[in-house]
PDB file of C-alpha atoms in Angstrom:
ATOM      1  CA  UNK A1301     -29.757   0.199 -17.415  1.00 58.00           C
ATOM      2  CA  UNK A1302     -31.248  -2.885 -18.621  1.00 82.00           C
ATOM      3  CA  UNK A1303     -31.210  -5.703 -15.212  1.00 79.00           C
ATOM      4  CA  UNK A1304     -29.646  -8.385 -17.225  1.00 84.00           C
ATOM      5  CA  UNK A1305     -26.475  -5.463 -17.080  1.00 87.00           C
ATOM      6  CA  UNK A1306     -27.031  -4.114 -13.722  1.00 91.00           C
ATOM      7  CA  UNK A1307     -27.446  -7.945 -12.621  1.00 91.00           C
ATOM      8  CA  UNK A1308     -24.383  -8.077 -14.131  1.00 92.00           C
ATOM      9  CA  UNK A1309     -22.575  -5.463 -12.360  1.00 93.00           C
ATOM     10  CA  UNK A1310     -23.176  -6.915  -8.789  1.00 94.00           C
ATOM     11  CA  UNK A1311     -21.906  -9.850  -9.645  1.00 94.00           C
ATOM     12  CA  UNK A1312     -18.353  -9.073 -11.210  1.00 94.00           C
ATOM     13  CA  UNK A1313     -18.637  -6.809  -8.061  1.00 94.00           C
ATOM     14  CA  UNK A1314     -19.130  -9.643  -5.733  1.00 94.00           C
ATOM     15  CA  UNK A1315     -16.928 -11.427  -7.612  1.00 93.00           C
ATOM     16  CA  UNK A1316     -13.797  -9.145  -7.145  1.00 92.00           C
ATOM     17  CA  UNK A1317     -14.646  -8.444  -4.335  1.00 92.00           C
ATOM     18  CA  UNK A1318     -14.209 -12.357  -3.305  1.00 90.00           C
ATOM     19  CA  UNK A1319     -11.048 -12.468  -4.848  1.00 88.00           C
ATOM     20  CA  UNK A1320      -9.768  -9.868  -2.977  1.00 86.00           C
ATOM     21  CA  UNK A1321     -10.577 -11.627   0.100  1.00 87.00           C
ATOM     22  CA  UNK A1322      -8.606 -15.418  -0.813  1.00 84.00           C
ATOM     23  CA  UNK A1323      -5.712 -12.545  -1.477  1.00 78.00           C
ATOM     24  CA  UNK A1324      -5.841 -12.010   1.570  1.00 75.00           C
ATOM     25  CA  UNK A1325      -6.794 -15.282   3.698  1.00 68.00           C
ATOM     26  CA  UNK A1326      -3.487 -16.394   4.216  1.00 61.00           C
ATOM     27  CA  UNK A1327      -2.932 -14.427   6.320  1.00 61.00           C
ATOM     28  CA  UNK A1328      -6.547 -13.824   8.461  1.00 63.00           C
ATOM     29  CA  UNK A1329      -6.880 -17.566   8.915  1.00 62.00           C
ATOM     30  CA  UNK A1330      -4.429 -21.022   8.761  1.00 68.00           C
ATOM     31  CA  UNK A1331      -6.875 -23.477   5.838  1.00 66.00           C
ATOM     32  CA  UNK A1332      -5.448 -26.920   7.498  1.00 74.00           C
ATOM     33  CA  UNK A1333      -4.729 -29.080   4.436  1.00 75.00           C
ATOM     34  CA  UNK A1334      -7.999 -31.251   4.765  1.00 79.00           C
ATOM     35  CA  UNK A1335      -9.555 -27.953   4.594  1.00 79.00           C
ATOM     36  CA  UNK A1336      -8.454 -26.956   1.340  1.00 81.00           C
ATOM     37  CA  UNK A1337      -8.845 -30.187  -0.042  1.00 85.00           C
ATOM     38  CA  UNK A1338     -12.642 -30.103   0.800  1.00 86.00           C
ATOM     39  CA  UNK A1339     -13.575 -26.754  -0.728  1.00 85.00           C
ATOM     40  CA  UNK A1340     -11.323 -27.358  -3.793  1.00 86.00           C
ATOM     41  CA  UNK A1341     -13.350 -31.133  -3.835  1.00 90.00           C
ATOM     42  CA  UNK A1342     -17.447 -29.083  -3.100  1.00 91.00           C
ATOM     43  CA  UNK A1343     -16.142 -26.097  -5.460  1.00 90.00           C
ATOM     44  CA  UNK A1344     -14.712 -28.777  -8.407  1.00 90.00           C
ATOM     45  CA  UNK A1345     -18.188 -30.296  -7.897  1.00 92.00           C
ATOM     46  CA  UNK A1346     -19.389 -27.185  -8.611  1.00 92.00           C
ATOM     47  CA  UNK A1347     -17.326 -26.335 -11.797  1.00 93.00           C
ATOM     48  CA  UNK A1348     -18.582 -30.089 -13.333  1.00 94.00           C
ATOM     49  CA  UNK A1349     -22.742 -29.761 -12.545  1.00 94.00           C
ATOM     50  CA  UNK A1350     -22.328 -26.097 -13.876  1.00 93.00           C
ATOM     51  CA  UNK A1351     -20.057 -27.373 -17.334  1.00 93.00           C
ATOM     52  CA  UNK A1352     -22.595 -30.413 -18.329  1.00 94.00           C
ATOM     53  CA  UNK A1353     -25.658 -29.959 -16.425  1.00 93.00           C
ATOM     54  CA  UNK A1354     -25.383 -25.932 -17.294  1.00 91.00           C
ATOM     55  CA  UNK A1355     -22.842 -24.512 -19.644  1.00 92.00           C
ATOM     56  CA  UNK A1356     -22.822 -27.006 -21.707  1.00 94.00           C
ATOM     57  CA  UNK A1357     -26.474 -27.759 -22.309  1.00 92.00           C
ATOM     58  CA  UNK A1358     -27.784 -24.373 -22.950  1.00 90.00           C
ATOM     59  CA  UNK A1359     -25.018 -23.593 -25.321  1.00 92.00           C
ATOM     60  CA  UNK A1360     -26.633 -26.571 -27.655  1.00 93.00           C
ATOM     61  CA  UNK A1361     -30.009 -25.533 -27.158  1.00 89.00           C
ATOM     62  CA  UNK A1362     -29.204 -21.782 -28.561  1.00 87.00           C
ATOM     63  CA  UNK A1363     -27.832 -22.254 -31.070  1.00 89.00           C
ATOM     64  CA  UNK A1364     -28.967 -25.800 -32.101  1.00 88.00           C
ATOM     65  CA  UNK A1365     -26.260 -27.494 -33.253  1.00 92.00           C
ATOM     66  CA  UNK A1366     -24.720 -30.170 -31.030  1.00 94.00           C
ATOM     67  CA  UNK A1367     -22.023 -31.330 -32.908  1.00 96.00           C
ATOM     68  CA  UNK A1368     -21.318 -26.786 -33.271  1.00 95.00           C
ATOM     69  CA  UNK A1369     -21.039 -26.299 -30.254  1.00 96.00           C
ATOM     70  CA  UNK A1370     -19.242 -29.894 -28.799  1.00 97.00           C
ATOM     71  CA  UNK A1371     -16.366 -28.597 -30.998  1.00 97.00           C
ATOM     72  CA  UNK A1372     -16.580 -25.431 -29.300  1.00 96.00           C
ATOM     73  CA  UNK A1373     -16.232 -27.562 -25.906  1.00 97.00           C
ATOM     74  CA  UNK A1374     -13.337 -29.745 -27.370  1.00 97.00           C
ATOM     75  CA  UNK A1375     -11.663 -26.068 -28.694  1.00 96.00           C
ATOM     76  CA  UNK A1376     -12.125 -24.741 -24.748  1.00 94.00           C
ATOM     77  CA  UNK A1377     -10.985 -28.197 -23.053  1.00 96.00           C
ATOM     78  CA  UNK A1378      -7.965 -27.838 -24.326  1.00 96.00           C
ATOM     79  CA  UNK A1379      -7.406 -23.967 -24.028  1.00 93.00           C
ATOM     80  CA  UNK A1380      -7.413 -24.228 -21.140  1.00 91.00           C
ATOM     81  CA  UNK A1381      -5.093 -27.336 -20.342  1.00 92.00           C
ATOM     82  CA  UNK A1382      -2.606 -25.942 -22.812  1.00 91.00           C
ATOM     83  CA  UNK A1383      -2.702 -22.493 -20.932  1.00 88.00           C
ATOM     84  CA  UNK A1384      -2.249 -24.384 -17.842  1.00 85.00           C
ATOM     85  CA  UNK A1385       0.793 -26.587 -19.425  1.00 86.00           C
ATOM     86  CA  UNK A1386       2.692 -23.419 -20.671  1.00 84.00           C
ATOM     87  CA  UNK A1387       1.459 -21.189 -17.521  1.00 78.00           C
ATOM     88  CA  UNK A1388       2.020 -24.376 -14.930  1.00 71.00           C
ATOM     89  CA  UNK A1389      -0.878 -21.608 -13.094  1.00 62.00           C
ATOM     90  CA  UNK A1390      -3.473 -24.230 -11.729  1.00 60.00           C
ATOM     91  CA  UNK A1391      -1.559 -24.682  -8.030  1.00 61.00           C
ATOM     92  CA  UNK A1392      -4.122 -23.492  -4.759  1.00 55.00           C
ATOM     93  CA  UNK A1393      -1.530 -22.837  -2.575  1.00 54.00           C
ATOM     94  CA  UNK A1394      -0.902 -21.146   0.646  1.00 51.00           C
ATOM     95  CA  UNK A1395       2.201 -20.474   1.440  1.00 49.00           C
ATOM     96  CA  UNK A1396       4.532 -18.230   4.503  1.00 45.00           C
ATOM     97  CA  UNK A1397       7.777 -16.240   3.934  1.00 43.00           C
ATOM     98  CA  UNK A1398       9.242 -18.178   6.015  1.00 41.00           C
ATOM     99  CA  UNK A1399      10.543 -20.478   3.884  1.00 40.00           C
ATOM    100  CA  UNK A1400       8.219 -23.182   4.135  1.00 42.00           C
ATOM    101  CA  UNK A1401       4.475 -23.582   3.281  1.00 44.00           C
ATOM    102  CA  UNK A1402       1.717 -24.589   6.267  1.00 42.00           C
ATOM    103  CA  UNK A1403       0.745 -28.175   5.385  1.00 43.00           C
ATOM    104  CA  UNK A1404      -2.338 -26.898   3.579  1.00 42.00           C
ATOM    105  CA  UNK A1405      -0.525 -26.631   1.040  1.00 41.00           C
ATOM    106  CA  UNK A1406      -2.970 -28.073  -2.722  1.00 42.00           C
ATOM    107  CA  UNK A1407      -0.608 -29.574  -6.226  1.00 42.00           C
ATOM    108  CA  UNK A1408      -1.679 -31.411  -8.617  1.00 42.00           C
ATOM    109  CA  UNK A1409       1.526 -32.868  -9.039  1.00 42.00           C
ATOM    110  CA  UNK A1410       4.063 -33.562  -6.841  1.00 41.00           C
ATOM    111  CA  UNK A1411       7.435 -30.904  -8.094  1.00 42.00           C
ATOM    112  CA  UNK A1412       4.109 -28.588  -6.920  1.00 41.00           C
ATOM    113  CA  UNK A1413       5.848 -28.762  -3.622  1.00 42.00           C
ATOM    114  CA  UNK A1414       8.677 -26.598  -4.162  1.00 41.00           C
ATOM    115  CA  UNK A1415       6.524 -23.632  -4.963  1.00 41.00           C
ATOM    116  CA  UNK A1416       8.155 -22.246  -1.980  1.00 40.00           C
ATOM    117  CA  UNK A1417      11.565 -22.403  -2.693  1.00 44.00           C
ATOM    118  CA  UNK A1418      11.764 -20.573  -6.271  1.00 43.00           C
ATOM    119  CA  UNK A1419      14.909 -18.992  -6.407  1.00 44.00           C
ATOM    120  CA  UNK A1420      14.152 -15.478  -7.906  1.00 46.00           C
ATOM    121  CA  UNK A1421      11.116 -13.398  -6.413  1.00 57.00           C
ATOM    122  CA  UNK A1422       9.091 -12.945  -9.981  1.00 60.00           C
ATOM    123  CA  UNK A1423       7.761 -16.692 -10.291  1.00 65.00           C
ATOM    124  CA  UNK A1424       4.122 -15.261  -9.954  1.00 72.00           C
ATOM    125  CA  UNK A1425       4.489 -14.058 -12.742  1.00 79.00           C
ATOM    126  CA  UNK A1426       3.316 -17.228 -14.964  1.00 77.00           C
ATOM    127  CA  UNK A1427       0.511 -18.173 -12.930  1.00 78.00           C
ATOM    128  CA  UNK A1428      -1.660 -14.232 -12.247  1.00 82.00           C
ATOM    129  CA  UNK A1429      -1.153 -14.549 -16.447  1.00 85.00           C
ATOM    130  CA  UNK A1430      -2.220 -18.016 -16.813  1.00 83.00           C
ATOM    131  CA  UNK A1431      -5.245 -17.343 -13.967  1.00 84.00           C
ATOM    132  CA  UNK A1432      -5.953 -14.065 -15.957  1.00 88.00           C
ATOM    133  CA  UNK A1433      -6.962 -15.760 -19.219  1.00 89.00           C
ATOM    134  CA  UNK A1434      -8.786 -18.148 -17.498  1.00 88.00           C
ATOM    135  CA  UNK A1435     -10.594 -15.539 -15.511  1.00 90.00           C
ATOM    136  CA  UNK A1436     -12.133 -13.579 -18.388  1.00 91.00           C
ATOM    137  CA  UNK A1437     -12.780 -16.675 -20.125  1.00 92.00           C
ATOM    138  CA  UNK A1438     -14.743 -17.464 -16.818  1.00 92.00           C
ATOM    139  CA  UNK A1439     -16.301 -13.165 -17.234  1.00 92.00           C
ATOM    140  CA  UNK A1440     -17.211 -14.322 -21.135  1.00 92.00           C
ATOM    141  CA  UNK A1441     -18.861 -17.633 -19.639  1.00 92.00           C
ATOM    142  CA  UNK A1442     -21.006 -15.146 -17.295  1.00 93.00           C
ATOM    143  CA  UNK A1443     -22.377 -12.782 -19.547  1.00 92.00           C
ATOM    144  CA  UNK A1444     -22.485 -14.891 -21.649  1.00 90.00           C
ATOM    145  CA  UNK A1445     -25.540 -16.657 -19.182  1.00 90.00           C
ATOM    146  CA  UNK A1446     -26.999 -14.171 -18.937  1.00 90.00           C
ATOM    147  CA  UNK A1447     -27.514 -13.413 -21.658  1.00 86.00           C
ATOM    148  CA  UNK A1448     -28.913 -16.845 -22.234  1.00 84.00           C
ATOM    149  CA  UNK A1449     -30.821 -16.854 -19.461  1.00 82.00           C
ATOM    150  CA  UNK A1450     -32.485 -12.993 -19.838  1.00 81.00           C
ATOM    151  CA  UNK A1451     -33.943 -14.022 -23.722  1.00 77.00           C
ATOM    152  CA  UNK A1452     -35.881 -16.398 -21.301  1.00 69.00           C
ATOM    153  CA  UNK A1453     -36.743 -13.852 -18.818  1.00 58.00           C
ATOM    154  CA  UNK A1454     -40.128 -13.815 -16.810  1.00 54.00           C
ATOM    155  CA  UNK A1455     -39.634 -17.060 -14.837  1.00 56.00           C
ATOM    156  CA  UNK A1456     -36.914 -16.311 -12.776  1.00 63.00           C
ATOM    157  CA  UNK A1457     -34.595 -13.117 -11.985  1.00 70.00           C
ATOM    158  CA  UNK A1458     -31.589 -14.231 -11.324  1.00 76.00           C
ATOM    159  CA  UNK A1459     -30.046 -14.662 -14.973  1.00 85.00           C
ATOM    160  CA  UNK A1460     -26.545 -17.362 -14.497  1.00 88.00           C
ATOM    161  CA  UNK A1461     -27.022 -17.775 -10.970  1.00 90.00           C
ATOM    162  CA  UNK A1462     -25.377 -21.311 -11.392  1.00 90.00           C
ATOM    163  CA  UNK A1463     -22.504 -19.681 -13.161  1.00 92.00           C
ATOM    164  CA  UNK A1464     -21.629 -17.110 -11.208  1.00 93.00           C
ATOM    165  CA  UNK A1465     -21.440 -19.379  -8.165  1.00 93.00           C
ATOM    166  CA  UNK A1466     -18.841 -21.742  -9.409  1.00 92.00           C
ATOM    167  CA  UNK A1467     -16.913 -17.939 -10.565  1.00 93.00           C
ATOM    168  CA  UNK A1468     -17.669 -16.336  -6.586  1.00 92.00           C
ATOM    169  CA  UNK A1469     -16.267 -19.398  -5.005  1.00 91.00           C
ATOM    170  CA  UNK A1470     -13.322 -20.383  -7.559  1.00 88.00           C
ATOM    171  CA  UNK A1471     -12.391 -16.866  -7.883  1.00 89.00           C
ATOM    172  CA  UNK A1472     -10.760 -16.637  -3.910  1.00 88.00           C
ATOM    173  CA  UNK A1473      -8.759 -19.737  -4.372  1.00 84.00           C
ATOM    174  CA  UNK A1474      -7.259 -18.662  -7.473  1.00 85.00           C
ATOM    175  CA  UNK A1475      -5.788 -15.416  -6.210  1.00 85.00           C
ATOM    176  CA  UNK A1476      -4.694 -17.135  -3.251  1.00 84.00           C
ATOM    177  CA  UNK A1477      -2.157 -18.712  -4.823  1.00 81.00           C
ATOM    178  CA  UNK A1478      -1.359 -15.958  -6.643  1.00 82.00           C
ATOM    179  CA  UNK A1479      -0.713 -13.294  -3.314  1.00 82.00           C
ATOM    180  CA  UNK A1480       1.198 -16.902  -1.743  1.00 80.00           C
ATOM    181  CA  UNK A1481       3.974 -16.508  -4.432  1.00 79.00           C
ATOM    182  CA  UNK A1482       4.524 -12.881  -4.307  1.00 80.00           C
ATOM    183  CA  UNK A1483       4.761 -12.990  -0.547  1.00 78.00           C
ATOM    184  CA  UNK A1484       7.205 -15.574  -1.174  1.00 77.00           C
ATOM    185  CA  UNK A1485       9.388 -13.631  -3.230  1.00 74.00           C
ATOM    186  CA  UNK A1486       8.355 -10.835  -0.423  1.00 75.00           C
ATOM    187  CA  UNK A1487       6.466  -8.419  -2.046  1.00 81.00           C
ATOM    188  CA  UNK A1488       4.817  -5.849  -0.321  1.00 82.00           C
ATOM    189  CA  UNK A1489       0.630  -6.170   1.081  1.00 79.00           C
ATOM    190  CA  UNK A1490      -0.493  -3.049  -1.741  1.00 83.00           C
ATOM    191  CA  UNK A1491       1.406  -4.804  -4.804  1.00 83.00           C
ATOM    192  CA  UNK A1492       0.402  -8.143  -3.558  1.00 82.00           C
ATOM    193  CA  UNK A1493      -3.743  -6.756  -3.330  1.00 82.00           C
ATOM    194  CA  UNK A1494      -2.813  -3.868  -6.409  1.00 88.00           C
ATOM    195  CA  UNK A1495      -1.823  -7.671  -8.521  1.00 89.00           C
ATOM    196  CA  UNK A1496      -4.714  -9.419  -7.184  1.00 87.00           C
ATOM    197  CA  UNK A1497      -7.394  -6.388  -8.430  1.00 88.00           C
ATOM    198  CA  UNK A1498      -5.999  -6.464 -11.422  1.00 90.00           C
ATOM    199  CA  UNK A1499      -6.196 -10.235 -11.799  1.00 89.00           C
ATOM    200  CA  UNK A1500      -9.713  -9.993 -10.028  1.00 88.00           C
ATOM    201  CA  UNK A1501     -11.573  -7.257 -13.288  1.00 91.00           C
ATOM    202  CA  UNK A1502     -10.276  -9.795 -16.332  1.00 93.00           C
ATOM    203  CA  UNK A1503     -14.250 -10.726 -15.066  1.00 93.00           C
ATOM    204  CA  UNK A1504     -15.093  -7.980 -15.676  1.00 94.00           C
ATOM    205  CA  UNK A1505     -13.324  -7.257 -18.930  1.00 94.00           C
ATOM    206  CA  UNK A1506     -15.086 -10.658 -20.324  1.00 92.00           C
ATOM    207  CA  UNK A1507     -18.318 -10.215 -19.298  1.00 93.00           C
ATOM    208  CA  UNK A1508     -18.137  -6.714 -19.956  1.00 92.00           C
ATOM    209  CA  UNK A1509     -17.221  -8.008 -23.594  1.00 90.00           C
ATOM    210  CA  UNK A1510     -20.454 -10.018 -24.378  1.00 89.00           C
ATOM    211  CA  UNK A1511     -22.244  -6.865 -23.505  1.00 86.00           C
ATOM    212  CA  UNK A1512     -20.043  -5.469 -26.554  1.00 85.00           C
ATOM    213  CA  UNK A1513     -20.629  -8.454 -28.661  1.00 74.00           C
ATOM    214  CA  UNK A1514     -24.392  -9.158 -28.717  1.00 67.00           C
ATOM    215  CA  UNK A1515     -26.519  -8.080 -31.153  1.00 64.00           C
ATOM    216  CA  UNK A1516     -30.267  -9.869 -30.480  1.00 61.00           C
ATOM    217  CA  UNK A1517     -31.170  -8.414 -34.191  1.00 57.00           C
ATOM    218  CA  UNK A1518     -28.177 -10.119 -35.924  1.00 63.00           C
ATOM    219  CA  UNK A1519     -28.683 -13.853 -37.429  1.00 59.00           C
ATOM    220  CA  UNK A1520     -25.472 -15.139 -36.144  1.00 77.00           C
ATOM    221  CA  UNK A1521     -26.144 -14.014 -32.779  1.00 79.00           C
ATOM    222  CA  UNK A1522     -27.431 -16.755 -30.853  1.00 80.00           C
ATOM    223  CA  UNK A1523     -24.770 -19.301 -32.935  1.00 87.00           C
ATOM    224  CA  UNK A1524     -21.653 -16.781 -30.740  1.00 88.00           C
ATOM    225  CA  UNK A1525     -23.380 -16.883 -28.114  1.00 89.00           C
ATOM    226  CA  UNK A1526     -24.007 -20.731 -27.973  1.00 90.00           C
ATOM    227  CA  UNK A1527     -20.259 -21.366 -29.400  1.00 93.00           C
ATOM    228  CA  UNK A1528     -19.222 -19.416 -26.329  1.00 92.00           C
ATOM    229  CA  UNK A1529     -21.485 -20.989 -23.294  1.00 93.00           C
ATOM    230  CA  UNK A1530     -19.373 -24.684 -25.286  1.00 94.00           C
ATOM    231  CA  UNK A1531     -16.761 -22.933 -25.490  1.00 95.00           C
ATOM    232  CA  UNK A1532     -17.005 -22.297 -21.165  1.00 93.00           C
ATOM    233  CA  UNK A1533     -17.990 -25.705 -20.215  1.00 94.00           C
ATOM    234  CA  UNK A1534     -14.870 -26.887 -21.422  1.00 94.00           C
ATOM    235  CA  UNK A1535     -12.977 -24.798 -20.171  1.00 93.00           C
ATOM    236  CA  UNK A1536     -14.957 -25.449 -16.504  1.00 93.00           C
ATOM    237  CA  UNK A1537     -14.484 -29.164 -17.040  1.00 95.00           C
ATOM    238  CA  UNK A1538     -10.723 -28.638 -17.787  1.00 93.00           C
ATOM    239  CA  UNK A1539     -10.081 -26.510 -14.017  1.00 91.00           C
ATOM    240  CA  UNK A1540     -12.773 -28.386 -12.607  1.00 91.00           C
ATOM    241  CA  UNK A1541     -10.391 -32.485 -12.918  1.00 91.00           C
ATOM    242  CA  UNK A1542      -7.630 -30.675 -13.062  1.00 89.00           C
ATOM    243  CA  UNK A1543      -8.724 -30.532  -9.169  1.00 84.00           C
ATOM    244  CA  UNK A1544     -10.690 -33.905  -9.007  1.00 88.00           C
ATOM    245  CA  UNK A1545      -8.338 -36.215 -10.478  1.00 86.00           C
ATOM    246  CA  UNK A1546      -5.250 -35.636  -8.775  1.00 81.00           C
ATOM    247  CA  UNK A1547      -6.767 -36.572  -5.359  1.00 76.00           C
ATOM    248  CA  UNK A1548      -7.081 -39.904  -6.477  1.00 75.00           C
ATOM    249  CA  UNK A1549      -3.296 -40.717  -6.198  1.00 71.00           C
ATOM    250  CA  UNK A1550      -2.291 -38.367  -3.875  1.00 67.00           C
ATOM    251  CA  UNK A1551      -5.106 -37.618  -1.636  1.00 62.00           C
ATOM    252  CA  UNK A1552      -5.993 -41.592  -0.233  1.00 66.00           C
ATOM    253  CA  UNK A1553      -6.914 -39.826   3.006  1.00 71.00           C
ATOM    254  CA  UNK A1554     -10.039 -38.827   4.168  1.00 78.00           C
ATOM    255  CA  UNK A1555     -12.125 -40.015   0.424  1.00 85.00           C
ATOM    256  CA  UNK A1556     -15.010 -40.825   2.456  1.00 88.00           C
ATOM    257  CA  UNK A1557     -14.813 -36.790   3.362  1.00 89.00           C
ATOM    258  CA  UNK A1558     -13.574 -36.139  -0.282  1.00 90.00           C
ATOM    259  CA  UNK A1559     -16.451 -37.908  -2.140  1.00 92.00           C
ATOM    260  CA  UNK A1560     -19.348 -36.155   0.504  1.00 93.00           C
ATOM    261  CA  UNK A1561     -17.767 -32.954  -0.817  1.00 92.00           C
ATOM    262  CA  UNK A1562     -17.692 -33.546  -4.624  1.00 93.00           C
ATOM    263  CA  UNK A1563     -20.804 -35.380  -4.876  1.00 95.00           C
ATOM    264  CA  UNK A1564     -22.350 -32.170  -3.177  1.00 95.00           C
ATOM    265  CA  UNK A1565     -20.955 -29.567  -5.659  1.00 93.00           C
ATOM    266  CA  UNK A1566     -22.689 -31.920  -8.572  1.00 95.00           C
ATOM    267  CA  UNK A1567     -25.623 -31.778  -6.344  1.00 95.00           C
ATOM    268  CA  UNK A1568     -26.135 -28.237  -5.898  1.00 93.00           C
ATOM    269  CA  UNK A1569     -25.339 -27.615  -9.956  1.00 92.00           C
ATOM    270  CA  UNK A1570     -28.216 -29.840 -10.386  1.00 93.00           C
ATOM    271  CA  UNK A1571     -30.873 -28.463  -7.611  1.00 91.00           C
ATOM    272  CA  UNK A1572     -29.721 -24.897  -9.286  1.00 86.00           C
ATOM    273  CA  UNK A1573     -30.807 -26.324 -12.369  1.00 78.00           C
ATOM    274  CA  UNK A1574     -34.157 -27.159 -11.787  1.00 79.00           C
ATOM    275  CA  UNK A1575     -35.869 -23.481 -10.251  1.00 71.00           C
ATOM    276  CA  UNK A1576     -34.544 -22.991 -13.843  1.00 65.00           C
ATOM    277  CA  UNK A1577     -37.016 -22.764 -16.896  1.00 57.00           C
ATOM    278  CA  UNK A1578     -37.170 -25.832 -18.595  1.00 56.00           C
ATOM    279  CA  UNK A1579     -37.637 -24.097 -21.991  1.00 51.00           C
ATOM    280  CA  UNK A1580     -33.993 -23.314 -21.358  1.00 52.00           C
ATOM    281  CA  UNK A1581     -32.845 -26.849 -22.401  1.00 52.00           C
ATOM    282  CA  UNK A1582     -34.733 -27.497 -25.679  1.00 55.00           C
ATOM    283  CA  UNK A1583     -33.284 -26.868 -28.996  1.00 48.00           C
ATOM    284  CA  UNK A1584     -35.319 -24.061 -29.800  1.00 48.00           C
ATOM    285  CA  UNK A1585     -32.863 -21.997 -31.762  1.00 47.00           C
ATOM    286  CA  UNK A1586     -32.644 -21.358 -35.584  1.00 43.00           C
ATOM    287  CA  UNK A1587     -29.727 -20.969 -37.931  1.00 42.00           C
ATOM    288  CA  UNK A1588     -31.172 -17.547 -38.234  1.00 42.00           C
ATOM    289  CA  UNK A1589     -32.779 -15.346 -35.196  1.00 42.00           C
ATOM    290  CA  UNK A1590     -33.400 -12.581 -36.715  1.00 41.00           C
ATOM    291  CA  UNK A1591     -36.914 -12.140 -34.484  1.00 40.00           C
ATOM    292  CA  UNK A1592     -37.807 -11.861 -31.237  1.00 38.00           C
ATOM    293  CA  UNK A1593     -36.196 -14.232 -28.302  1.00 39.00           C
ATOM    294  CA  UNK A1594     -40.555 -14.864 -27.886  1.00 39.00           C
ATOM    295  CA  UNK A1595     -40.693 -15.864 -31.139  1.00 41.00           C
ATOM    296  CA  UNK A1596     -38.570 -19.282 -30.688  1.00 39.00           C
ATOM    297  CA  UNK A1597     -40.584 -21.822 -30.332  1.00 41.00           C
ATOM    298  CA  UNK A1598     -42.863 -21.181 -33.809  1.00 40.00           C
ATOM    299  CA  UNK A1599     -38.789 -21.240 -35.672  1.00 40.00           C
ATOM    300  CA  UNK A1600     -39.173 -24.081 -33.898  1.00 42.00           C
ATOM    301  CA  UNK A1601     -42.450 -26.044 -35.324  1.00 43.00           C
ATOM    302  CA  UNK A1602     -41.436 -24.584 -38.579  1.00 43.00           C
ATOM    303  CA  UNK A1603     -38.059 -26.536 -38.682  1.00 44.00           C
ATOM    304  CA  UNK A1604     -40.526 -29.388 -37.971  1.00 43.00           C
TER     305      UNK A1604
END
C-alpha cells in the first residue's frame, strides 16, 4: 500500500473517531455558549484559511486554468448553500432531553432556537442527510489534496494536512448536531451512535472515490483534481462563512475573544502553508499531462 493511501486511511480513521467522540460530547461535558462560539470562530477561521490559502491555489496550480477552477469554486459554494437551504442542517446545537436547550446552543438563525420543540422524533433526518453529503464532499477534498501533495513528493510527508485538520476539528461539531437532535427525539444511545458512524463513514467514502477515479496517466487527471479542489474550496468558504457571519448580528458579546479565535484559525491555516513546498502554488500543470509529476517544469517552460 502506497504512503498517500495509507496516510489518507489514518486521516479518515482520525476523522471517524473524532466524529464519534463529537456525538458523545453532550453527555460528557457541558459546553457553554461562549465556549461553543469560540470554538466555532476558531474552526470557521481555519476553514476559511484552508479554502483560500490551500484548496483554491492548489486547484489553480493543478489545473493550470484560473477561470475553470473559479467556476468550480462558485459551483461548490452554491451547491453547499442550497444544501443548507434545503436540508437546514448547518446548526450546532447541544440539546437536552428535558425540553430545553442548554446555554451552549448555536443556531445560525433566530428561528432555529426552537429545534428542541420538534413535534416529531424524525427531525434529525434532514440534518443527518445534509451533513452526510457535506462530509462526502469533505472526503473528496481530503483525497484530492493528498493526491496533489503526493505528486510533489519529497518535501514533506504529511500530505493534505491542512485540509485534514480543518475537517477533523469541524466533524465533532456536526456529529454533535445530529446526536443532540436524536436525543431530543428520545432515540437510544445505540441508535445515535449507529447513525453517527454512518455519517462519519461518508468522509472515507469521498476520499476513496478520488483514489479510485484518479489515473495519473490520463491527460485530464490534473484538470479533474484541480476542479475537485476548486469545488471543495467553495464548500469550505460557504461552511466557514455560515459559521462566522451570524456572529456579526446575533452575538455582539465577547467580540474581542471571538475575533481573536477567528484570527488564530486563519493564522494557523496560513502557517501550515509555510511548511508546504513552494511549487505547490505554481501554475505548472498544462491541460494535457502525459508524463510523470517530475516532468512538470519542462512542460511549464514549453508553454512559455
